[in-house]
Amino acid sequence: MSMELVSVLETGDPVFVSMVKSYLDDAGIPYIVQGENLRGLVGASLFSPSNPILAPVVVKVRTRDAGRALEIIEDLNKRYKKEPEGEYA
């Protein structure tokens, strides 16, 4: 049985990615993160600023969970930032 995944967030902000992962975990929404480990390989760390040369980190969830995940991410984004950096699917 295949699971269709959709992107719900693309960002270069590693702190925001960590927060999103925590909130998705709390909501019981399974996810995968692409590009997170690549940032570590090239020397980007949790405390380094976003590097436009690096590809963004992409968070994907099952299609059926996308609506709830987007609500969580949008709410978190409103509380965390005044100007959104990430792109929502």
CSV table of C-alpha atoms in Angstrom, one decimal:
chain,number,residue,atom,x,y,z
A,1,MET,CA,0.0,0.0,0.0
A,2,SER,CA,1.6,3.3,-1.1
A,3,MET,CA,1.2,6.5,0.8
A,4,GLU,CA,0.9,9.7,-1.1
A,5,LEU,CA,2.9,12.5,0.5
A,6,VAL,CA,2.5,16.3,-0.1
A,7,SER,CA,4.9,19.1,0.9
A,8,VAL,CA,3.5,21.4,3.6
A,9,LEU,CA,6.6,23.5,4.3
A,10,GLU,CA,9.8,24.6,2.6
A,11,THR,CA,12.1,26.8,4.6
A,12,GLY,CA,15.8,27.4,5.3
A,13,ASP,CA,15.0,28.2,9.0
A,14,PRO,CA,16.2,25.2,11.0
A,15,VAL,CA,14.7,26.5,14.3
A,16,PHE,CA,11.3,26.7,12.6
A,17,VAL,CA,11.6,23.2,11.2
A,18,SER,CA,12.4,21.9,14.7
A,19,MET,CA,9.3,23.6,16.1
A,20,VAL,CA,7.1,22.3,13.3
A,21,LYS,CA,8.3,18.7,13.9
A,22,SER,CA,7.6,19.0,17.6
A,23,TYR,CA,4.0,20.3,16.9
A,24,LEU,CA,3.4,17.6,14.3
A,25,ASP,CA,4.6,15.0,16.7
A,26,ASP,CA,2.2,16.3,19.4
A,27,ALA,CA,-0.7,16.2,17.0
A,28,GLY,CA,0.2,12.6,16.0
A,29,ILE,CA,0.8,13.6,12.4
A,30,PRO,CA,3.6,11.4,10.8
A,31,TYR,CA,6.0,13.4,8.5
A,32,ILE,CA,9.3,13.1,6.7
A,33,VAL,CA,11.8,15.9,6.4
A,34,GLN,CA,14.0,16.2,3.3
A,35,GLY,CA,17.3,18.2,3.2
A,36,GLU,CA,17.8,18.5,6.9
A,37,ASN,CA,20.8,16.2,7.0
A,38,LEU,CA,22.3,17.8,3.9
A,39,ARG,CA,22.6,21.1,5.7
A,40,GLY,CA,24.8,19.4,8.4
A,41,LEU,CA,27.1,17.9,5.8
A,42,VAL,CA,27.9,21.3,4.4
A,43,GLY,CA,28.5,23.0,7.7
A,44,ALA,CA,25.2,24.6,8.3
A,45,SER,CA,24.1,24.4,11.9
A,46,LEU,CA,21.1,25.1,14.0
A,47,PHE,CA,22.6,28.5,14.9
A,48,SER,CA,23.8,29.5,11.4
A,49,PRO,CA,21.6,31.9,9.4
A,50,SER,CA,19.7,30.6,6.4
A,51,ASN,CA,22.0,30.1,3.5
A,52,PRO,CA,20.3,30.8,0.1
A,53,ILE,CA,22.8,28.5,-1.6
A,54,LEU,CA,21.4,25.5,0.2
A,55,ALA,CA,18.2,23.9,-0.9
A,56,PRO,CA,15.4,24.5,1.6
A,57,VAL,CA,14.3,21.8,4.1
A,58,VAL,CA,11.0,20.3,2.9
A,59,VAL,CA,8.4,18.8,5.4
A,60,LYS,CA,6.0,16.3,3.8
A,61,VAL,CA,2.9,14.6,5.3
A,62,ARG,CA,0.3,12.2,4.1
A,63,THR,CA,-2.3,13.8,1.9
A,64,ARG,CA,-5.0,13.1,4.4
A,65,ASP,CA,-3.1,15.0,7.1
A,66,ALA,CA,-2.2,18.0,5.0
A,67,GLY,CA,-5.0,20.2,6.1
A,68,ARG,CA,-4.3,19.7,9.8
A,69,ALA,CA,-0.6,20.1,9.3
A,70,LEU,CA,-1.0,23.4,7.4
A,71,GLU,CA,-3.3,24.7,10.1
A,72,ILE,CA,-0.6,23.9,12.7
A,73,ILE,CA,2.2,25.4,10.6
A,74,GLU,CA,0.3,28.6,9.9
A,75,ASP,CA,-0.6,29.1,13.5
A,76,LEU,CA,2.9,28.4,14.6
A,77,ASN,CA,4.2,30.8,11.9
A,78,LYS,CA,1.9,33.6,13.2
A,79,ARG,CA,3.3,33.2,16.7
A,80,TYR,CA,6.9,32.7,15.8
A,81,LYS,CA,7.4,35.3,13.0
A,82,LYS,CA,5.9,38.5,11.9
A,83,GLU,CA,6.9,38.0,8.3
A,84,PRO,CA,6.6,34.4,6.9
A,85,GLU,CA,9.8,33.0,5.4
A,86,GLY,CA,8.6,29.5,4.4
A,87,GLU,CA,6.3,28.6,1.6
A,88,TYR,CA,3.2,26.6,2.2
A,89,ALA,CA,1.9,24.1,-0.3
